[in-house]
Amino acid sequence: MINYSIDAEGIATLEWDLPGRSQNVMNNASMKSFVEHAERALADPAVKGILVASAKKDFIAGGDLEELLADSDVVKVVAGIEWWHAKMRAMETHGKPVAAALNGSALGGGMEMALSCHYRVAADRPAARFGFPEVTLGLLPGAGGTQRTPRLCGIQQAAPLLLEGKRIKAEEALKLHLINAIVPAGEERQAARAWLLHTANDEKHHGKAHQPWDVKGYKIPGGAVMSPTGVQFFMVANAMLREKTYGNYPAPKQILSCMYEGLQTDFDTGLKIEARYFASLVVSPEAKNMIRSLFFGINEANKLATRPRDVPPQKFTRIGMLGAGMMGAGIALSSAQAGMTVVLLDSTQAAAEKGKDYAVKYWSKLVQRGRLGAELAAAYATRIMPTADYADLAGCELVIEAVFEKREIKADVTRKAEAAIADTAIFASNTSTLPITGLAQASARPSHFIGLHFFSPVEKMPLVEIIMGQATDEATLARSMDYVRAIGKTPIVVNDSRGFYTSRVFGTYISEGMALLEEGYAPALIDKAGLLAGMPVGPLALADEVSIELVHKIACQTQADLGDAYEIRAADRVAALMVDKLGRLGRKSGTGFYDYPAHGAKHLWRGLAEHFPRRAADAKVGADETDPAVLKSLIERLILVQSAETARCLQENVLRAPMDADVGAILGWGYPPFRGGPLGWLHTLGLAQTVADLERLAAAHGPRFAPAPWLKEKAAKGEGVYA
């Protein structure tokens, strides 16, 4: 794991090289190996200095998340991290100079490893990044990061790195003193070695190296915690953190605590403080959920772990896009960026040109901001071919339709497109609600017909929901997954049903908010409950954003399709009243649950009180809306209604795997990551508790909360959603 060598001039090289891994990670075995070799070098009189390097293309990626996900003993975690702290302190206080040669990215524990060295040289590689992404997985930099970073660059400069997980380039890391030098790629070891020899032979300092905080008279750059700037920073940071997270994410709060408490003590006491906060996060449900879903779940989806194995990979060079509206233009934009020629077709040439202009304007903004080169933007633009002629689709390996949500229109464009493309080409629908099997009836080859549900705006949203129709074959699925990966999106695969998975479950959040409104809860309280639950937008505000009219139209279409089997819901009544009687369609019309004045901030419509009278004190809760129990009950309903519907999707085989549900929810509609996803949250609650809670809610509010049979079966066996 650690390649050890000593050169003729007394420089010992400790090279990280984990076998069987594309990247170095810090786990129990690799850390133990490093310590053994470091102690060997420190004890050897022939060694003048230590060079820490990597045999991989990057330095060290960070901690081993598999081990962290498995850790559950807080005492054991504290002991382990304090052992590492002690060994790194022994290395940096021994006197022998230690330098790190950063040949690529150094993130998380890898960056902390580098900060434990006296000198850090980075290779000049544009793709290299430096920082501490732990907070994005519910953790904090526990290998000294919360103590060394602010002591090197100052409290305010360290905050974005630690609290936001910001990853920076070498130039910025140099300005912040996180690295000491940047050299041409391939010369980093030579430069680090030169510093080691210079320091080892420096008679003025007797060949010894020290960290800044170990030198008498050291002061934190920019001011200590109790300096005017420090006091102001922590006051503002705490307020902003509460406003942003509503207390749902413990990691950033504990990072602030590490800095606030640790920087008022000596360095070693600061490390003890960090160790305890770190251990509490490692065993927390928030970190377990975020590591499982945000790291392992998304990585598995991006690797196409469920792709059919016996289908050769497909490389797409030319695709067709039917419909040049916002969705179609966004899909064309993403495909052109991936190197594909895109035939962008609409009913008129002017409409198609307008769709291309959408993409060109987007790239122009990136050029203006310095995030994209002008030549590359021009190259992207040449790949989009606007047209109104179906014959131009010839040669497309894939055609995607994003036309109006009417079966007749979709059937018409399907037939016209299939007449122009090869029999081997795939035809995909971007529908968000209409069943794929029904749409495939217009296709001459339904085995090549599939759903590719993108999210708006396409250029920013990372998820694509792939929907298998009843006749869709596995080869079409595999090739479609290749396309999604090629354009840099994350796929989940679901089976056909009305609303599929994402639209179906996402809709329950909005519907529950409307149900609460009809029951007489204050609109402001309903939307506040959504935010406190961790959702990015309250359910009523979200209904305005997606359009109350759309909610109403979907309900009407579903009722028409199902006939007497359809049960009218509270949300149906609310949406019908808002749209048909009051003409309040949502944000697009300037009026919905909120008013949207031309000049000024949006605000709740005062007329809601007239049409949805406030309820009396809730007899079931035994308190009015000022009681925290009422708010807690609203949060529970808004979250568990999503979980109950997700469990039914798994029961009905709409979902193929629980992880697809959790990844899809987090990436698709902003489900709070700290809960791990709709099924991850049930895993956190425990299925016995889940079943009891859902049965209680179903008895009080209706069958939409009823637990799926598989939940009851697993609960009876004492199992969880995940192993």
XYZ file of C-alpha atoms in Angstrom:
723
model
C 0.000 0.000 0.000
C 2.912 2.320 0.761
C 5.984 2.008 -1.445
C 9.037 2.911 0.660
C 12.446 3.953 -0.630
C 15.448 6.053 0.462
C 17.679 7.820 -2.041
C 21.414 8.483 -1.795
C 20.875 11.927 -0.245
C 18.716 10.650 2.600
C 15.233 11.479 1.332
C 12.697 8.779 2.163
C 9.756 8.545 -0.242
C 6.439 7.225 1.058
C 4.332 6.570 -2.043
C 0.624 5.808 -1.625
C -0.390 3.014 -4.009
C -3.503 1.066 -3.024
C -3.718 -2.190 -5.003
C -6.896 -2.823 -6.974
C -8.046 0.792 -6.737
C -8.021 3.568 -9.303
C -7.575 6.093 -6.489
C -5.853 6.153 -3.132
C -8.197 6.254 -0.152
C -7.527 6.457 3.554
C -8.792 3.370 5.356
C -7.666 1.370 8.349
C -5.149 -0.664 6.357
C -3.622 2.168 4.315
C -3.378 4.524 7.295
C -1.718 1.830 9.402
C 0.742 1.127 6.593
C 1.572 4.820 6.215
C 2.167 5.252 9.940
C 4.469 2.224 10.063
C 6.606 3.581 7.234
C 6.560 7.141 8.555
C 7.750 5.973 11.969
C 10.446 3.942 10.254
C 11.667 7.040 8.413
C 11.517 9.254 11.504
C 13.544 6.738 13.509
C 16.208 6.232 10.845
C 19.203 8.600 11.401
C 20.078 8.273 7.717
C 16.767 9.875 6.676
C 17.014 13.669 6.407
C 13.510 14.311 5.097
C 10.292 12.574 4.054
C 8.544 12.925 0.709
C 4.873 11.867 0.578
C 3.675 11.071 -2.938
C 1.165 9.045 -4.948
C 1.501 6.360 -7.617
C -2.040 7.105 -8.870
C -3.088 9.944 -11.189
C -4.298 11.911 -8.140
C -2.881 12.253 -4.643
C -5.466 10.866 -2.194
C -9.226 10.958 -2.786
C -10.178 10.961 0.895
C -11.517 8.542 3.458
C -12.889 5.091 2.633
C -16.648 5.629 2.709
C -17.405 1.915 2.886
C -15.699 1.774 6.266
C -17.367 4.984 7.434
C -20.800 3.705 6.388
C -20.224 0.573 8.459
C -18.974 2.396 11.576
C -21.540 2.478 14.388
C -19.453 2.543 17.580
C -18.780 6.176 18.488
C -16.137 5.263 21.082
C -14.249 3.205 18.508
C -14.437 6.030 15.970
C -13.058 8.547 18.487
C -10.197 6.203 19.390
C -9.347 5.625 15.729
C -9.255 9.276 14.714
C -7.337 10.292 17.848
C -4.746 7.616 16.994
C -4.319 9.195 13.551
C -4.145 12.698 15.053
C -1.404 11.566 17.416
C 0.630 9.941 14.638
C 0.373 12.996 12.372
C 1.331 15.273 15.275
C 4.354 13.070 15.964
C 5.372 13.445 12.330
C 4.941 17.215 12.112
C 6.596 17.940 15.478
C 9.525 15.524 15.111
C 11.699 18.067 13.344
C 12.468 16.156 10.190
C 11.017 18.046 7.229
C 8.048 16.412 5.477
C 6.840 17.500 2.037
C 3.887 16.391 -0.079
C 4.088 16.126 -3.874
C 0.520 16.629 -5.084
C 0.451 15.212 -8.594
C -3.307 15.727 -8.942
C -6.384 16.330 -6.805
C -6.142 16.168 -3.017
C -9.564 16.033 -1.401
C -10.950 15.352 2.048
C -8.592 13.194 4.068
C -6.052 13.476 1.246
C -5.916 17.257 1.644
C -5.711 16.836 5.411
C -2.811 14.413 4.918
C -1.074 17.086 2.850
C -1.691 19.769 5.497
C 0.032 17.522 8.028
C 3.198 17.963 5.970
C 5.377 21.053 6.328
C 5.482 21.829 2.610
C 3.123 21.108 -0.276
C 3.949 21.268 -3.987
C 1.133 20.941 -6.534
C 1.450 19.950 -10.175
C 0.020 22.458 -12.623
C -2.927 20.388 -13.822
C -6.137 22.213 -14.879
C -8.375 19.375 -13.687
C -6.820 19.124 -10.207
C -8.949 20.255 -7.288
C -8.211 20.777 -3.604
C -10.635 20.945 -0.720
C -12.840 19.238 1.820
C -16.079 17.795 0.379
C -16.968 15.932 3.592
C -19.844 18.285 4.455
C -21.676 17.233 1.276
C -21.880 13.716 2.728
C -22.919 14.753 6.230
C -19.396 14.641 7.686
C -16.647 17.056 8.690
C -12.909 16.981 7.915
C -11.910 14.848 10.900
C -8.201 14.325 10.203
C -7.229 17.792 11.396
C -8.943 19.788 8.640
C -11.069 22.005 10.881
C -7.971 23.003 12.859
C -5.173 23.249 10.319
C -7.126 24.990 7.551
C -8.213 28.128 9.458
C -4.815 28.302 11.139
C -3.234 28.476 7.689
C -5.569 30.803 5.803
C -7.805 32.438 8.415
C -11.308 31.719 9.696
C -13.288 33.540 7.007
C -11.213 32.135 4.154
C -11.509 28.594 5.527
C -15.292 28.781 5.932
C -16.343 28.160 2.282
C -13.958 25.221 2.048
C -15.173 23.578 5.230
C -18.853 24.587 5.353
C -19.700 24.288 1.652
C -17.240 21.656 0.478
C -15.911 24.087 -2.112
C -13.256 22.565 -4.370
C -10.630 25.010 -5.588
C -7.890 25.070 -8.205
C -4.190 25.133 -7.375
C -3.892 28.897 -7.933
C -6.495 29.661 -5.281
C -5.059 27.059 -2.907
C -1.690 28.793 -3.269
C -3.189 32.185 -2.380
C -4.763 30.628 0.715
C -1.434 29.030 1.755
C -2.921 25.553 1.544
C -0.121 24.737 -0.878
C 3.295 26.376 -1.060
C 4.239 26.072 -4.728
C 2.916 25.137 -8.172
C 5.277 23.549 -10.689
C 4.868 22.034 -14.169
C 3.218 18.612 -14.091
C 5.792 15.903 -13.540
C 8.184 18.142 -11.588
C 6.332 18.141 -8.267
C 8.457 15.414 -6.664
C 11.661 17.077 -7.757
C 10.512 20.430 -6.330
C 9.397 18.867 -3.043
C 12.663 16.978 -2.779
C 14.664 20.180 -3.394
C 12.837 21.879 -0.515
C 13.480 18.906 1.756
C 17.224 18.958 1.051
C 17.400 22.725 1.504
C 15.575 22.556 4.823
C 17.535 19.538 6.055
C 20.825 21.334 5.352
C 19.706 24.709 6.720
C 22.115 25.439 9.593
C 20.086 28.443 10.756
C 17.191 26.178 11.760
C 19.378 23.161 12.533
C 17.697 21.212 9.738
C 14.363 21.202 11.540
C 10.907 22.024 10.172
C 7.913 23.316 12.098
C 4.259 24.020 11.451
C 3.214 27.688 11.902
C 0.986 26.902 14.915
C 3.891 25.251 16.727
C 6.036 28.394 16.596
C 5.978 30.714 19.617
C 3.947 33.857 19.009
C 1.762 32.342 16.295
C -1.532 34.137 15.574
C -4.469 33.074 13.411
C -4.384 35.021 10.128
C -7.123 37.632 9.928
C -8.004 37.530 13.612
C -8.817 35.074 16.385
C -12.283 33.847 17.327
C -12.821 36.626 19.869
C -11.441 39.394 17.688
C -14.041 41.823 16.260
C -13.909 40.126 12.860
C -14.088 36.671 14.430
C -17.084 37.474 16.626
C -18.926 39.042 13.711
C -18.181 36.080 11.459
C -19.555 33.470 13.865
C -22.697 35.516 14.605
C -23.498 35.922 10.902
C -22.465 32.372 9.987
C -24.744 30.824 12.607
C -27.716 32.891 11.447
C -27.114 32.135 7.774
C -26.636 28.448 8.496
C -29.944 28.224 10.334
C -31.740 30.056 7.550
C -30.282 27.743 4.916
C -30.543 24.333 6.612
C -33.349 24.766 9.192
C -31.201 22.661 11.507
C -31.620 19.524 9.397
C -27.933 19.100 8.585
C -25.724 18.708 11.668
C -22.393 18.662 9.792
C -22.031 22.390 8.981
C -23.151 23.308 12.488
C -20.542 21.025 14.001
C -17.849 22.345 11.660
C -18.588 25.820 12.997
C -18.398 24.440 16.535
C -15.031 22.822 15.804
C -13.639 26.132 14.605
C -15.251 28.215 17.344
C -14.182 25.946 20.195
C -10.964 24.504 18.789
C -9.401 27.786 17.673
C -9.706 29.179 21.192
C -7.505 26.413 22.575
C -4.084 24.988 21.852
C -3.752 22.906 18.710
C -3.827 19.481 20.351
C -6.950 20.295 22.346
C -8.525 21.523 19.102
C -7.867 18.109 17.575
C -9.609 16.391 20.512
C -12.640 18.627 19.983
C -12.650 17.800 16.283
C -12.399 14.057 16.970
C -15.533 14.038 19.116
C -17.614 16.050 16.697
C -16.377 13.904 13.810
C -17.303 10.656 15.565
C -20.803 11.912 16.384
C -21.367 12.629 12.696
C -19.959 9.314 11.462
C -22.584 7.369 13.420
C -25.418 9.818 12.693
C -28.370 8.774 10.487
C -27.889 11.900 8.372
C -24.366 10.881 7.356
C -25.373 7.250 6.769
C -28.230 8.386 4.530
C -26.152 10.869 2.562
C -23.221 8.495 2.061
C -25.514 5.677 0.953
C -27.603 7.735 -1.489
C -25.403 10.633 -2.594
C -22.201 8.633 -2.943
C -22.856 4.944 -3.448
C -26.306 5.262 -4.996
C -25.461 7.975 -7.494
C -22.093 6.404 -8.335
C -23.737 3.069 -9.090
C -26.314 4.799 -11.293
C -23.616 6.727 -13.135
C -21.645 3.530 -13.686
C -24.771 1.953 -15.247
C -24.549 -0.906 -12.753
C -27.953 -2.267 -13.831
C -27.294 -2.041 -17.590
C -27.979 -5.320 -19.442
C -24.558 -6.924 -19.800
C -24.869 -8.723 -23.120
C -25.617 -5.602 -25.211
C -22.629 -3.952 -26.956
C -22.075 -0.292 -25.961
C -23.702 2.270 -28.246
C -21.916 5.435 -29.302
C -24.359 8.101 -30.489
C -23.251 10.514 -33.195
C -26.549 11.843 -34.590
C -29.869 12.207 -32.774
C -33.198 13.772 -33.612
C -35.120 16.114 -31.311
C -38.834 16.636 -32.020
C -40.059 19.859 -30.441
C -37.853 22.911 -29.981
C -39.483 24.317 -26.880
C -37.643 24.737 -23.595
C -37.396 20.969 -22.972
C -36.435 20.068 -26.533
C -33.900 22.878 -26.755
C -32.379 21.798 -23.442
C -32.025 18.192 -24.605
C -30.501 19.382 -27.887
C -28.099 21.612 -25.942
C -26.946 18.761 -23.682
C -26.515 16.381 -26.624
C -24.529 18.895 -28.698
C -22.203 19.486 -25.737
C -21.578 15.731 -25.695
C -20.350 15.831 -29.295
C -23.525 14.699 -31.078
C -25.107 16.221 -34.149
C -28.687 17.158 -33.253
C -31.473 17.501 -35.806
C -33.801 19.905 -33.988
C -37.229 19.658 -35.614
C -40.353 21.704 -35.055
C -43.533 22.507 -36.987
C -41.883 25.511 -38.647
C -38.326 26.469 -39.457
C -38.718 29.614 -37.327
C -39.763 27.579 -34.285
C -36.782 25.263 -34.756
C -34.418 28.246 -35.091
C -35.837 29.668 -31.870
C -34.941 26.441 -30.092
C -31.365 26.651 -31.348
C -31.191 30.283 -30.194
C -32.059 29.096 -26.671
C -28.921 26.951 -26.662
C -26.733 29.613 -28.269
C -27.784 32.215 -25.685
C -27.029 29.757 -22.874
C -23.508 29.134 -24.203
C -22.959 32.860 -24.785
C -23.657 33.537 -21.102
C -21.086 30.916 -20.123
C -18.528 32.555 -22.429
C -19.231 35.961 -20.853
C -18.672 34.497 -17.398
C -15.395 32.907 -18.421
C -16.736 29.374 -17.947
C -16.613 28.368 -21.620
C -14.277 29.186 -24.482
C -15.747 31.094 -27.424
C -14.383 28.571 -29.948
C -15.950 25.656 -28.098
C -19.278 27.483 -27.858
C -19.202 28.071 -31.609
C -18.432 24.390 -32.178
C -21.402 23.375 -30.035
C -23.708 25.634 -32.054
C -22.674 24.085 -35.375
C -23.881 20.685 -34.147
C -27.543 21.785 -33.851
C -29.390 21.638 -37.186
C -32.820 23.322 -36.979
C -35.385 22.010 -39.476
C -39.073 21.459 -40.184
C -38.446 18.510 -42.540
C -38.767 14.966 -41.157
C -36.512 13.697 -43.945
C -33.567 15.323 -42.142
C -33.921 12.703 -39.402
C -32.318 10.116 -41.692
C -29.241 8.622 -40.068
C -30.305 9.411 -36.477
C -29.583 6.570 -34.050
C -32.071 8.011 -31.560
C -35.070 10.319 -31.860
C -36.610 11.964 -28.780
C -39.990 13.675 -28.846
C -40.841 16.511 -26.472
C -44.031 17.769 -28.090
C -47.276 18.781 -26.382
C -48.717 16.263 -23.892
C -51.494 15.018 -26.168
C -51.599 11.387 -27.304
C -52.776 12.322 -30.801
C -49.911 14.774 -31.358
C -47.342 12.337 -30.022
C -48.729 9.544 -32.193
C -48.515 11.741 -35.288
C -44.843 12.717 -34.763
C -43.968 9.112 -33.900
C -45.263 7.817 -37.237
C -43.628 10.616 -39.228
C -40.246 10.191 -37.522
C -40.196 6.394 -37.808
C -40.809 6.696 -41.533
C -37.499 8.581 -41.858
C -35.173 6.631 -39.541
C -33.579 3.200 -39.688
C -35.297 0.160 -38.198
C -32.498 -0.107 -35.629
C -32.981 3.443 -34.308
C -34.573 4.126 -30.937
C -37.647 6.308 -30.528
C -38.036 7.900 -27.081
C -40.770 9.994 -25.518
C -40.020 12.726 -22.996
C -43.522 12.504 -21.548
C -43.787 13.064 -17.798
C -47.154 11.370 -17.231
C -48.546 9.457 -20.231
C -47.900 5.679 -20.069
C -45.215 4.566 -22.505
C -47.025 1.364 -23.454
C -49.986 3.373 -24.689
C -47.789 5.808 -26.636
C -45.926 2.879 -28.192
C -49.139 1.765 -29.894
C -48.411 4.387 -32.552
C -44.994 2.829 -33.199
C -44.234 0.309 -35.926
C -41.554 -1.256 -33.666
C -42.631 -0.937 -29.995
C -39.585 -2.962 -28.876
C -37.486 0.107 -29.813
C -39.851 2.553 -28.068
C -38.852 3.853 -24.615
C -39.440 6.749 -22.251
C -36.694 9.280 -21.479
C -38.129 11.665 -18.926
C -35.911 14.733 -18.551
C -36.347 17.398 -15.888
C -36.512 21.141 -16.418
C -34.265 22.963 -17.037
C -32.519 20.091 -18.786
C -29.112 21.787 -18.896
C -29.057 22.008 -15.089
C -31.037 19.005 -13.850
C -28.897 15.850 -13.524
C -31.567 13.113 -13.628
C -33.161 11.188 -16.498
C -35.932 8.709 -15.692
C -35.841 5.844 -18.209
C -39.247 4.184 -18.588
C -39.631 0.670 -19.945
C -42.833 0.008 -21.876
C -44.314 -3.487 -21.859
C -42.778 -4.202 -25.286
C -39.454 -2.362 -24.797
C -36.547 -4.787 -25.147
C -33.400 -4.954 -23.056
C -31.171 -3.822 -25.921
C -33.143 -0.583 -26.220
C -32.779 -0.074 -22.479
C -29.019 -0.650 -22.582
C -28.511 1.708 -25.535
C -30.687 4.379 -23.909
C -28.612 4.160 -20.737
C -25.496 4.664 -22.872
C -27.022 7.856 -24.283
C -27.920 9.209 -20.836
C -24.402 8.607 -19.592
C -22.929 10.156 -22.745
C -24.709 13.461 -22.076
C -23.531 13.495 -18.461
C -26.843 12.696 -16.761
C -27.678 10.173 -14.047
C -30.224 7.513 -15.088
C -32.747 5.573 -13.054
C -34.802 2.811 -14.667
C -38.497 2.289 -13.932
C -41.321 0.249 -15.418
C -44.353 1.761 -17.070
C -47.283 3.175 -15.114
C -49.344 6.338 -14.973
C -46.987 9.105 -13.830
C -44.143 6.549 -13.712
C -42.216 7.083 -10.486
C -40.995 10.666 -10.208
C -44.143 12.469 -11.373
C -46.336 10.120 -9.372
C -44.531 10.562 -6.059
C -43.547 14.201 -6.565
C -47.242 14.936 -7.060
C -48.124 13.562 -3.629
C -46.149 16.354 -1.950
C -48.114 19.040 -3.791
C -51.393 17.184 -3.286
C -50.848 16.837 0.454
C -50.184 20.564 0.696
C -53.495 21.228 -1.065
C -55.259 18.763 1.223
C -53.909 20.628 4.245
C -55.168 23.882 2.753
C -58.668 22.443 2.305
C -58.562 21.202 5.899
C -58.068 24.812 6.996
C -54.403 24.990 7.901
C -52.789 28.378 7.351
C -51.083 28.561 3.914
C -47.950 30.104 5.441
C -47.746 27.252 7.950
C -48.115 24.642 5.202
C -45.255 26.033 3.140
C -43.113 26.574 6.232
C -43.661 22.934 7.171
C -42.366 21.912 3.751
C -39.205 23.965 4.195
C -38.637 22.683 7.719
C -39.083 19.150 6.411
C -36.078 19.808 4.172
C -37.858 20.280 0.852
C -36.454 23.101 -1.312
C -39.875 24.760 -1.775
C -43.153 24.631 0.121
C -45.934 22.569 -1.540
C -48.206 25.528 -2.384
C -45.354 27.590 -3.812
C -44.261 24.523 -5.768
C -47.768 24.049 -7.165
C -47.556 27.597 -8.485
C -44.177 26.896 -10.072
C -45.255 23.737 -11.914
C -48.673 25.329 -12.656
C -51.925 24.644 -10.816
C -53.502 24.409 -14.266
C -51.211 21.481 -15.126
C -52.112 19.748 -11.858
C -55.778 20.218 -12.741
C -55.370 18.972 -16.326
C -53.529 15.829 -15.196
C -56.294 15.102 -12.689
C -58.988 15.589 -15.338
C -57.159 13.346 -17.833
C -56.623 10.649 -15.207
C -60.285 10.776 -14.189
C -61.339 10.503 -17.838
C -59.068 7.503 -18.341
C -60.058 5.641 -15.170
C -63.740 6.525 -15.064
C -65.624 5.306 -12.003
C -62.446 3.769 -10.560
C -61.012 7.239 -9.956
C -61.444 8.673 -6.450
C -61.761 12.460 -6.201
C -59.102 13.870 -3.886
C -58.889 17.068 -1.888
C -56.190 18.280 -4.264
C -58.569 17.819 -7.205
C -61.174 20.010 -5.575
C -58.654 22.693 -4.647
C -57.077 22.764 -8.113
C -60.492 22.874 -9.822
C -61.573 25.807 -7.667
C -58.343 27.719 -8.277
C -58.348 27.146 -12.051
C -61.983 26.878 -13.207
C -63.660 29.297 -10.792
C -60.920 31.717 -9.743
C -58.719 31.657 -12.852
C -55.546 31.458 -10.779
C -53.300 29.165 -12.804
C -49.987 29.580 -11.021
C -46.892 31.664 -11.461
C -47.075 31.661 -15.259
C -50.299 33.693 -15.056
C -49.039 35.934 -12.263
C -51.644 34.578 -9.863
C -51.898 31.313 -7.954
C -51.698 30.534 -4.274
C -49.301 33.473 -4.356
C -49.501 36.837 -6.075
C -46.562 37.804 -8.293
C -46.479 41.578 -8.651
C -44.417 43.028 -11.490
C -42.490 45.108 -9.008
C -41.976 43.449 -5.657
C -41.661 40.061 -4.015
C -44.274 37.345 -4.282
C -46.674 36.982 -1.374
C -49.525 34.677 -0.418
C -52.846 35.656 -1.957
C -55.047 37.208 0.687
C -58.165 35.668 -0.904
C -57.107 32.197 0.238
C -58.648 32.892 3.645
C -62.059 33.461 2.045
C -62.085 30.322 -0.088
C -60.272 28.071 2.393
C -61.481 29.085 5.875
C -59.127 28.535 8.761
C -59.734 25.488 10.926
C -60.536 25.536 14.590
C -58.076 24.102 17.102
C -57.174 20.595 16.061
C -59.006 18.291 18.410
C -56.855 15.331 17.394
C -53.634 17.115 18.204
C -55.193 18.970 21.094
C -53.690 22.335 20.244
C -53.877 25.211 17.776
C -51.373 25.995 15.039
C -48.991 27.767 17.404
C -48.239 24.448 19.076
C -45.058 22.757 17.802
C -46.942 19.458 17.715
C -49.136 20.763 14.906
C -46.146 21.784 12.808
C -44.533 18.424 13.497
C -47.671 16.633 12.312
C -47.673 18.605 9.056
C -44.015 17.787 8.421
C -44.728 14.121 9.051
C -47.600 14.091 6.560
C -45.670 15.926 3.815
C -42.746 13.510 4.102
C -44.475 10.195 4.765
C -47.029 10.633 1.992
C -44.078 10.518 -0.421
C -42.643 7.440 1.263
C -45.988 5.625 1.251
C -46.454 6.186 -2.489
C -42.834 5.206 -3.180
C -43.361 1.947 -1.286
C -46.417 1.264 -3.454
C -44.321 1.908 -6.580
C -41.915 -0.785 -5.406
C -44.812 -3.103 -4.538
C -46.274 -2.653 -8.032
C -42.897 -3.202 -9.717
C -42.836 0.328 -11.082
C -39.498 0.652 -9.327
C -36.857 -1.959 -9.958
C -34.756 -1.237 -6.866
C -35.016 0.885 -3.692
C -31.884 2.845 -4.592
C -33.472 4.016 -7.845
C -36.232 5.521 -5.729
C -33.887 7.396 -3.437
C -31.520 8.640 -6.138
C -34.472 9.677 -8.314
C -36.134 11.613 -5.499
C -33.004 13.499 -4.467
C -31.924 14.406 -8.005
C -35.396 14.698 -9.525
C -37.371 16.903 -7.182
C -34.983 17.904 -4.440
C -36.015 15.423 -1.754
C -33.906 16.230 1.327
C -30.651 14.231 1.156
C -30.289 14.052 4.935
C -33.298 11.710 4.940
C -31.629 9.465 2.353
C -34.643 9.384 0.011
C -38.275 8.307 0.521
C -37.264 4.702 1.217
C -34.023 5.636 2.929
C -36.100 7.618 5.416
C -38.202 4.562 6.215
C -34.988 2.604 6.709
C -33.866 5.300 9.164
C -37.158 5.274 11.080
C -37.174 1.483 11.214
C -39.895 -0.468 9.419
C -41.806 -1.424 12.548
C -42.108 2.256 13.464
C -42.879 3.092 9.830
C -45.792 0.667 9.639
C -47.227 1.956 12.913
C -46.925 5.587 11.780
C -48.469 4.940 8.372
C -51.371 2.974 9.826
C -52.047 5.810 12.262
C -52.005 8.363 9.438
C -54.161 6.160 7.193
C -56.792 5.866 9.923
C -56.830 9.642 10.378
C -56.417 10.886 6.793
C -57.172 8.136 4.316
C -55.717 5.179 2.400
C -53.013 7.261 0.683
C -50.960 6.632 3.832
C -51.616 2.881 4.025
C -48.363 0.883 4.246
C -47.546 -1.368 1.293
C -47.679 -5.131 2.033
C -43.930 -5.542 1.509
C -43.294 -3.002 4.253
C -45.404 -5.023 6.657
C -43.658 -8.249 5.669
C -40.189 -6.804 6.195
C -41.242 -5.162 9.460
C -42.554 -8.491 10.738
C -39.183 -10.080 9.948
C -37.250 -7.268 11.635
C -35.615 -6.268 8.353
C -34.823 -2.863 6.876
C -35.094 -1.448 3.383
C -31.325 -1.794 2.984
C -28.938 -4.358 4.391
